[in-house]
Amino acid sequence: MTSRRCILLSVVLLWCITHASSEKQLKLTEDKNKPPTDVDRSLSEKSPEGQLHAQKSEETRDTSKAEPDQAEKAKSEKQFASKEADVNRDDISDQQGKGVNDEAEFKRPLAKDQFQEELVIKPLPSGDIYSSFQFRTRWDIDFFQPGKKVSHYRLFPKSLGQLISKFSVRELHISFTQGYWRTMQWGQPFLPAPPGAELWVWFQDTVTDVDGAWKELTNVISGIFCASLNFIDTTNTVQPTASFRSLGVGNVTDQKFLRYALLPREIVCTENLTPWKKLLPCGSKAGLAVLLKSEKLFHSSFFSQAVHIRPICQDWQCRTMAWELRQTLNVVFDLYTTGQNKKEWSLFKMFSRTLTEACPLASSSKVYIDVTDNPQGELFELHPSSATLNQAVVLGDRRTYAVYDLKMMDTFGSLRTLNIVLRWKTSSGADMLRPLLHGERYVAGYGLQTGEIHTLISNNHPYRAFPVLLLDVVPWYLRMYIHTLTVTSKALPNKPSYIHYQPSKDRVRPHLLEMLIQLPPNSVTEVTVQFERALLKWTEYTPDPNHGLYVGSSVISGLVPSVVAMDTNSSQEYPLFSTFFPCKEESSYFVRVYTEPLLVNLPTPDFSMPYNVICLTCTVVAVGYGSLYNLLTRTFQVEEPSPGLVKRLANVIRYFRGVPPL
Amino acid sequence: MAAPLTLVLIIAVTIRAILFRSSLAELLIERVEVVSPLNAWKRVVEGLALLDLGVSPYSGDVFHETPLIIYLFHFVIDYADIVFMVADGITAVALYLAVQDYNKNVFRKQKYALEGDRYPADCLELIRSPKEMYYIPLKVALFYLLNPFTIFSCVAKSTCGLNNAIVALFILSTIKGSALLSAIFLAVATYQSIYPLTLFVPALLYQLQRLYIPVSLYRTSFWLFTLQYASMYLGSLCVIVCLSFFLLNTWDFIPSVYGFILSVPDLTPNIGLFWYFFAEMFEHFRLFFICVFQINVFFYTIPLSVKLKEHPVFLMFMQIAIISIFKSYPTVGDISLYMAFLPVWNHLYRFLRNIFLVACVMLACSALFPVLWHLWIYAGSANSNFYYAITLLFNVGQILLVSDYFYAFLRREHHLTHGLYLKRKDGSEATLVLK
């Protein structure tokens, strides 16, 4: 009996090991089944990783890095699958073998999961440095398989996994941002986020009480991230019809299952970063996450951390689901003004740490430096020199990146540490291409009675018009008048082709305005709408009422024509036959722009005198009541002269004596 | 007599037409004294815009008009100016005719009383002559049409003007003795803003008096007529409410209009007593005080009807005045309606105690409203208490005005039965006191 059990155990163990080690081959065979794409071709041309040193490969493309683009979702999925062929095989089989040994004790079949980490550093034209971290955990498991409860977690954080199963979440996106992304100075971010906290969730269509689930979910997330998301209630939750499409597989389009909320006043600080770091498989102990020191991160112009969870396809046929968790952190350091006007930076200067190793659990760990403006090395000098060059189309623009693979020992050199330093040779920076889509917003008017919200959306494309979706969520205490809505482009009325408006209910729900606006080329479209400021109850104001109340950013989303497609002079680099018709993938890309949040003052009552007001008003009502009561109950009588004091005293005495009064 | 009325109408329409074209119209349309969330023109336009977008106007919290108003302005939105001018004209003419008829009645009664020798000998001074009564209807029309409050209200296109027209038509049909029309107009007025509900009693009393049915709980004729009038009133109210339902196919307007009037969720400042009181109210007392304040409006009906059951038109005036002081969203348009009645009580002038003071208070307050509003909202050099103080004073002024007229009316009645020059027991000249 015991021998049979032993055999069974060893069989299970063996099966697990072979399964794990053969998964790479499986993956490769899956890749072969795919129709050859652009990316695949380029990858097949790529030489084995060990020989890649100092080799400039113009053809190599890897766009999987930072694509928030939902339109290119399917494409990036393919790339993710293909990218797995790219990882160091020995490392992964080592790790997974270890994992298997652990798991064999629990006698469970292993659900495949993997972790990737990545840092992109981009010097911005303004002299600031933009660093974007992405940590991606992918788990080939379905949380909603009937009759099967997921309880063993490895790389995927358990707190989030439980949250997904408990609340039947299909997709969850949350971001905490401190500061405002200056599109006109910095260009488009990889992952846009509005100031404050933003949360949007798609629920499974099996959820019956979506509002209840949403309420509980916000409270749970609030606990996980130590944030005040419990302030999300019906007054700031909306169900956008078109602006927030689901980014994962499965095309749910019924916005009944979507909830979107924005807390523009949320302050982001260390207590939000720490729980976020704890969700990483290596924590902040190893890998890129060692750079995340809050005393440096919060000494920056812009800080944004986010968590995105979505279901993705496990394979090309999309028969089974996998879950993807992306943790992103974007930060812009103002090294130019704090560094005595020297445009020079290093990892140590920015993060006060250097890199010494990759996260051992990560299947890939890379640092990308944007060197597009420096093709011949005349503008700046990168030290240590770039290992690999990588070209990709990011946000419609062709960029070149120097790649440092932390999985390779050579990257760290003899000092066993990597501190990337960039020294500028000239003081003049490169010109930035104006962002094609840009939005800004302000409140016009004076006084505390009425006002007007102006939203300016600029299309900087020289000859292409494109439509954008504008989403505006205005709190109920700014009573918006939809009949005053005007949309003008180039001084002509521009009628939106689609308007979805949901009027507010006092103390219940906000105004929701969604519009599809066609932006003419090279123009600024102005959207104005008037509102009236409400006087609230004295308990409804914030503790600092004269500071004003924040109104969340409006969201502009659209497919923007790509700069690459716009550039007709690139024919010298490419074969002529490939450049006549613009390539579909590159012709447009998805952009979401958040405008500034608004700070609006409301008329305030005097908070110090509720008692006085109650007393005074009640007095006036009593004057009315009293004078009418007086006239109603009394009758007119002839006034007889009142008797003198002596007589009255005598009458009192006579009363006690029982004698009739005088 | 028709010629002077026509002249007044022409003058009134000219003034309004000029003001509609001036920049004052833009200013007035936002003034909190002139428009309230309940009757602002901006909100009517918003409701129609929502309807055009395919959204129910009652799904939001901006539109609080009744479906009848939507229906009306759906057709005449381009002629809104004319509609409001016509409404004012109708109000004035209706009040003119009503007061004319009422005065005839009063004079006839006085004649019978004189013939029956029921007045004390020294009361001849109090007897009203046809000469002094002749111009009263015209004065009423004049007071309504040329009152700056009415003009502002009309130029701001506050739907209060329409409600006033309905109430005026109700008064006219009551005084003319048409029970059915009276019930219908009362139902429409109630449907528009609930509060005219309290005018049911004076209308009933007037018609009973007209039909010589004594107010006695033991008479079947009294109960018969009351039942008849009440059923006409409730029937027409039912019909209107159901019509509104079929107009938009939703009952949403009930909470959105009547719930809004009764629960006072919108605390936009106005000239009334509710806004600041409920902005500063402690949350757990809110319901209690809302009940108290709303009951306060309706409550006076009972004692006033008992006291004034012989004088239903004065009772009507008292009710309209009390509504316009204590209602949840008052505007100057409401005040102008009861002010139009003041010339009818010309003969009470000698008994008014503090009319000069009250007049000064009302004038000063009217001037101070925009000043303090500007200081609070635009200049930022004052705060809400300043505006609140002026609303308090304005309401005290109105209360004093109304109670003064009530006092004068009661006192005249007392003199008409007991003689004008009363003597004490010892024969010296007596002073009257309320005891």
PDB file of N, CA and C in Angstrom, chain A residues 35-85:
ATOM      1  N   PRO A  35      -0.203  32.795 -37.428  1.00  0.00           N
ATOM      2  CA  PRO A  35       0.206  33.391 -38.704  1.00  0.00           C
ATOM      3  C   PRO A  35       1.367  34.342 -38.430  1.00  0.00           C
ATOM      4  N   PRO A  36       2.354  34.354 -39.272  1.00  0.00           N
ATOM      5  CA  PRO A  36       3.535  35.179 -38.991  1.00  0.00           C
ATOM      6  C   PRO A  36       3.177  36.662 -39.032  1.00  0.00           C
ATOM      7  N   THR A  37       3.438  37.339 -37.951  1.00  0.00           N
ATOM      8  CA  THR A  37       3.162  38.782 -37.902  1.00  0.00           C
ATOM      9  C   THR A  37       4.473  39.519 -38.062  1.00  0.00           C
ATOM     10  N   ASP A  38       4.327  40.791 -38.080  1.00  0.00           N
ATOM     11  CA  ASP A  38       5.472  41.676 -38.191  1.00  0.00           C
ATOM     12  C   ASP A  38       6.484  41.385 -37.080  1.00  0.00           C
ATOM     13  N   VAL A  39       5.906  41.305 -35.888  1.00  0.00           N
ATOM     14  CA  VAL A  39       6.744  41.139 -34.715  1.00  0.00           C
ATOM     15  C   VAL A  39       7.443  39.788 -34.740  1.00  0.00           C
ATOM     16  N   ASP A  40       6.661  38.781 -35.121  1.00  0.00           N
ATOM     17  CA  ASP A  40       7.243  37.446 -35.142  1.00  0.00           C
ATOM     18  C   ASP A  40       8.423  37.364 -36.101  1.00  0.00           C
ATOM     19  N   ARG A  41       8.210  37.999 -37.216  1.00  0.00           N
ATOM     20  CA  ARG A  41       9.267  37.988 -38.206  1.00  0.00           C
ATOM     21  C   ARG A  41      10.529  38.631 -37.630  1.00  0.00           C
ATOM     22  N   SER A  42      10.309  39.741 -37.005  1.00  0.00           N
ATOM     23  CA  SER A  42      11.465  40.446 -36.469  1.00  0.00           C
ATOM     24  C   SER A  42      12.140  39.617 -35.382  1.00  0.00           C
ATOM     25  N   LEU A  43      11.310  38.917 -34.621  1.00  0.00           N
ATOM     26  CA  LEU A  43      11.884  38.115 -33.552  1.00  0.00           C
ATOM     27  C   LEU A  43      12.679  36.945 -34.114  1.00  0.00           C
ATOM     28  N   SER A  44      12.159  36.397 -35.196  1.00  0.00           N
ATOM     29  CA  SER A  44      12.861  35.253 -35.759  1.00  0.00           C
ATOM     30  C   SER A  44      14.201  35.683 -36.355  1.00  0.00           C
ATOM     31  N   GLU A  45      14.240  36.970 -36.753  1.00  0.00           N
ATOM     32  CA  GLU A  45      15.502  37.468 -37.264  1.00  0.00           C
ATOM     33  C   GLU A  45      16.511  37.758 -36.165  1.00  0.00           C
ATOM     34  N   LYS A  46      15.989  37.888 -34.973  1.00  0.00           N
ATOM     35  CA  LYS A  46      16.829  38.270 -33.852  1.00  0.00           C
ATOM     36  C   LYS A  46      17.793  37.138 -33.517  1.00  0.00           C
ATOM     37  N   SER A  47      19.020  37.486 -33.334  1.00  0.00           N
ATOM     38  CA  SER A  47      20.010  36.469 -33.001  1.00  0.00           C
ATOM     39  C   SER A  47      19.845  36.039 -31.552  1.00  0.00           C
ATOM     40  N   PRO A  48      20.377  34.903 -31.176  1.00  0.00           N
ATOM     41  CA  PRO A  48      20.273  34.438 -29.789  1.00  0.00           C
ATOM     42  C   PRO A  48      20.814  35.481 -28.833  1.00  0.00           C
ATOM     43  N   GLU A  49      20.261  35.481 -27.662  1.00  0.00           N
ATOM     44  CA  GLU A  49      20.476  36.613 -26.764  1.00  0.00           C
ATOM     45  C   GLU A  49      21.941  36.822 -26.384  1.00  0.00           C
ATOM     46  N   GLY A  50      22.652  35.749 -26.242  1.00  0.00           N
ATOM     47  CA  GLY A  50      24.035  35.860 -25.828  1.00  0.00           C
ATOM     48  C   GLY A  50      24.888  36.631 -26.832  1.00  0.00           C
ATOM     49  N   GLN A  51      24.478  36.636 -28.069  1.00  0.00           N
ATOM     50  CA  GLN A  51      25.301  37.283 -29.084  1.00  0.00           C
ATOM     51  C   GLN A  51      24.814  38.688 -29.405  1.00  0.00           C
ATOM     52  N   LEU A  52      23.892  39.173 -28.615  1.00  0.00           N
ATOM     53  CA  LEU A  52      23.277  40.441 -28.978  1.00  0.00           C
ATOM     54  C   LEU A  52      24.099  41.664 -28.603  1.00  0.00           C
ATOM     55  N   HIS A  53      25.187  41.449 -27.879  1.00  0.00           N
ATOM     56  CA  HIS A  53      25.941  42.590 -27.354  1.00  0.00           C
ATOM     57  C   HIS A  53      26.379  43.544 -28.443  1.00  0.00           C
ATOM     58  N   ALA A  54      26.133  44.817 -28.184  1.00  0.00           N
ATOM     59  CA  ALA A  54      26.600  45.912 -29.021  1.00  0.00           C
ATOM     60  C   ALA A  54      26.169  45.771 -30.473  1.00  0.00           C
ATOM     61  N   GLN A  55      25.169  44.985 -30.665  1.00  0.00           N
ATOM     62  CA  GLN A  55      24.732  44.806 -32.046  1.00  0.00           C
ATOM     63  C   GLN A  55      23.488  45.659 -32.282  1.00  0.00           C
ATOM     64  N   LYS A  56      23.592  46.565 -33.188  1.00  0.00           N
ATOM     65  CA  LYS A  56      22.447  47.427 -33.474  1.00  0.00           C
ATOM     66  C   LYS A  56      21.497  46.677 -34.385  1.00  0.00           C
ATOM     67  N   SER A  57      20.354  46.436 -33.901  1.00  0.00           N
ATOM     68  CA  SER A  57      19.387  45.726 -34.737  1.00  0.00           C
ATOM     69  C   SER A  57      18.196  46.638 -34.970  1.00  0.00           C
ATOM     70  N   GLU A  58      18.155  47.265 -36.098  1.00  0.00           N
ATOM     71  CA  GLU A  58      17.081  48.204 -36.423  1.00  0.00           C
ATOM     72  C   GLU A  58      15.745  47.484 -36.584  1.00  0.00           C
ATOM     73  N   GLU A  59      15.850  46.225 -36.942  1.00  0.00           N
ATOM     74  CA  GLU A  59      14.616  45.507 -37.240  1.00  0.00           C
ATOM     75  C   GLU A  59      13.917  45.029 -35.973  1.00  0.00           C
ATOM     76  N   THR A  60      14.720  44.875 -34.924  1.00  0.00           N
ATOM     77  CA  THR A  60      14.144  44.285 -33.719  1.00  0.00           C
ATOM     78  C   THR A  60      13.106  45.230 -33.128  1.00  0.00           C
ATOM     79  N   ARG A  61      11.954  44.695 -32.926  1.00  0.00           N
ATOM     80  CA  ARG A  61      10.909  45.523 -32.348  1.00  0.00           C
ATOM     81  C   ARG A  61      10.321  44.810 -31.163  1.00  0.00           C
ATOM     82  N   ASP A  62      10.050  45.576 -30.195  1.00  0.00           N
ATOM     83  CA  ASP A  62       9.358  44.993 -29.058  1.00  0.00           C
ATOM     84  C   ASP A  62       8.405  46.039 -28.512  1.00  0.00           C
ATOM     85  N   THR A  63       7.217  45.939 -28.914  1.00  0.00           N
ATOM     86  CA  THR A  63       6.247  46.952 -28.512  1.00  0.00           C
ATOM     87  C   THR A  63       5.450  46.523 -27.298  1.00  0.00           C
ATOM     88  N   SER A  64       5.831  45.397 -26.740  1.00  0.00           N
ATOM     89  CA  SER A  64       5.017  44.885 -25.635  1.00  0.00           C
ATOM     90  C   SER A  64       5.171  45.711 -24.377  1.00  0.00           C
ATOM     91  N   LYS A  65       6.057  46.659 -24.411  1.00  0.00           N
ATOM     92  CA  LYS A  65       6.497  47.336 -23.203  1.00  0.00           C
ATOM     93  C   LYS A  65       5.393  48.101 -22.475  1.00  0.00           C
ATOM     94  N   ALA A  66       4.901  49.067 -23.120  1.00  0.00           N
ATOM     95  CA  ALA A  66       4.020  49.966 -22.381  1.00  0.00           C
ATOM     96  C   ALA A  66       2.854  50.393 -23.240  1.00  0.00           C
ATOM     97  N   GLU A  67       2.091  49.436 -23.614  1.00  0.00           N
ATOM     98  CA  GLU A  67       0.972  49.779 -24.471  1.00  0.00           C
ATOM     99  C   GLU A  67      -0.325  49.798 -23.673  1.00  0.00           C
ATOM    100  N   PRO A  68      -0.831  50.941 -23.355  1.00  0.00           N
ATOM    101  CA  PRO A  68      -2.129  50.972 -22.694  1.00  0.00           C
ATOM    102  C   PRO A  68      -3.249  50.884 -23.731  1.00  0.00           C
ATOM    103  N   ASP A  69      -2.839  50.707 -24.926  1.00  0.00           N
ATOM    104  CA  ASP A  69      -3.740  50.890 -26.045  1.00  0.00           C
ATOM    105  C   ASP A  69      -4.705  49.729 -26.163  1.00  0.00           C
ATOM    106  N   GLN A  70      -5.966  50.031 -26.048  1.00  0.00           N
ATOM    107  CA  GLN A  70      -6.910  48.930 -26.121  1.00  0.00           C
ATOM    108  C   GLN A  70      -7.154  48.510 -27.557  1.00  0.00           C
ATOM    109  N   ALA A  71      -6.954  49.420 -28.458  1.00  0.00           N
ATOM    110  CA  ALA A  71      -7.202  49.069 -29.854  1.00  0.00           C
ATOM    111  C   ALA A  71      -6.182  48.043 -30.317  1.00  0.00           C
ATOM    112  N   GLU A  72      -4.994  48.111 -29.721  1.00  0.00           N
ATOM    113  CA  GLU A  72      -3.957  47.184 -30.140  1.00  0.00           C
ATOM    114  C   GLU A  72      -3.836  46.007 -29.184  1.00  0.00           C
ATOM    115  N   LYS A  73      -4.914  45.804 -28.473  1.00  0.00           N
ATOM    116  CA  LYS A  73      -4.910  44.780 -27.439  1.00  0.00           C
ATOM    117  C   LYS A  73      -4.551  43.414 -28.019  1.00  0.00           C
ATOM    118  N   ALA A  74      -5.257  43.057 -29.067  1.00  0.00           N
ATOM    119  CA  ALA A  74      -5.063  41.734 -29.644  1.00  0.00           C
ATOM    120  C   ALA A  74      -3.617  41.565 -30.101  1.00  0.00           C
ATOM    121  N   LYS A  75      -3.106  42.633 -30.662  1.00  0.00           N
ATOM    122  CA  LYS A  75      -1.747  42.588 -31.175  1.00  0.00           C
ATOM    123  C   LYS A  75      -0.753  42.356 -30.032  1.00  0.00           C
ATOM    124  N   SER A  76      -0.958  43.117 -28.969  1.00  0.00           N
ATOM    125  CA  SER A  76      -0.003  42.996 -27.872  1.00  0.00           C
ATOM    126  C   SER A  76      -0.106  41.629 -27.214  1.00  0.00           C
ATOM    127  N   GLU A  77      -1.295  41.058 -27.239  1.00  0.00           N
ATOM    128  CA  GLU A  77      -1.429  39.711 -26.707  1.00  0.00           C
ATOM    129  C   GLU A  77      -0.490  38.754 -27.417  1.00  0.00           C
ATOM    130  N   LYS A  78      -0.490  38.897 -28.731  1.00  0.00           N
ATOM    131  CA  LYS A  78       0.377  38.043 -29.531  1.00  0.00           C
ATOM    132  C   LYS A  78       1.823  38.251 -29.128  1.00  0.00           C
ATOM    133  N   GLN A  79       2.131  39.527 -28.905  1.00  0.00           N
ATOM    134  CA  GLN A  79       3.517  39.819 -28.576  1.00  0.00           C
ATOM    135  C   GLN A  79       3.909  39.238 -27.237  1.00  0.00           C
ATOM    136  N   PHE A  80       2.966  39.287 -26.301  1.00  0.00           N
ATOM    137  CA  PHE A  80       3.288  38.729 -24.996  1.00  0.00           C
ATOM    138  C   PHE A  80       3.593  37.247 -25.123  1.00  0.00           C
ATOM    139  N   ALA A  81       2.775  36.576 -25.929  1.00  0.00           N
ATOM    140  CA  ALA A  81       2.993  35.142 -26.112  1.00  0.00           C
ATOM    141  C   ALA A  81       4.357  34.910 -26.743  1.00  0.00           C
ATOM    142  N   SER A  82       4.644  35.735 -27.746  1.00  0.00           N
ATOM    143  CA  SER A  82       5.897  35.517 -28.442  1.00  0.00           C
ATOM    144  C   SER A  82       7.083  35.898 -27.575  1.00  0.00           C
ATOM    145  N   LYS A  83       6.841  36.817 -26.651  1.00  0.00           N
ATOM    146  CA  LYS A  83       7.934  37.294 -25.833  1.00  0.00           C
ATOM    147  C   LYS A  83       8.451  36.225 -24.897  1.00  0.00           C
ATOM    148  N   GLU A  84       7.585  35.285 -24.615  1.00  0.00           N
ATOM    149  CA  GLU A  84       8.016  34.242 -23.705  1.00  0.00           C
ATOM    150  C   GLU A  84       9.142  33.405 -24.287  1.00  0.00           C
ATOM    151  N   ALA A  85       9.212  33.420 -25.578  1.00  0.00           N
ATOM    152  CA  ALA A  85      10.305  32.695 -26.212  1.00  0.00           C
ATOM    153  C   ALA A  85      11.632  33.399 -25.951  1.00  0.00           C
TER     154      ALA A  85
END
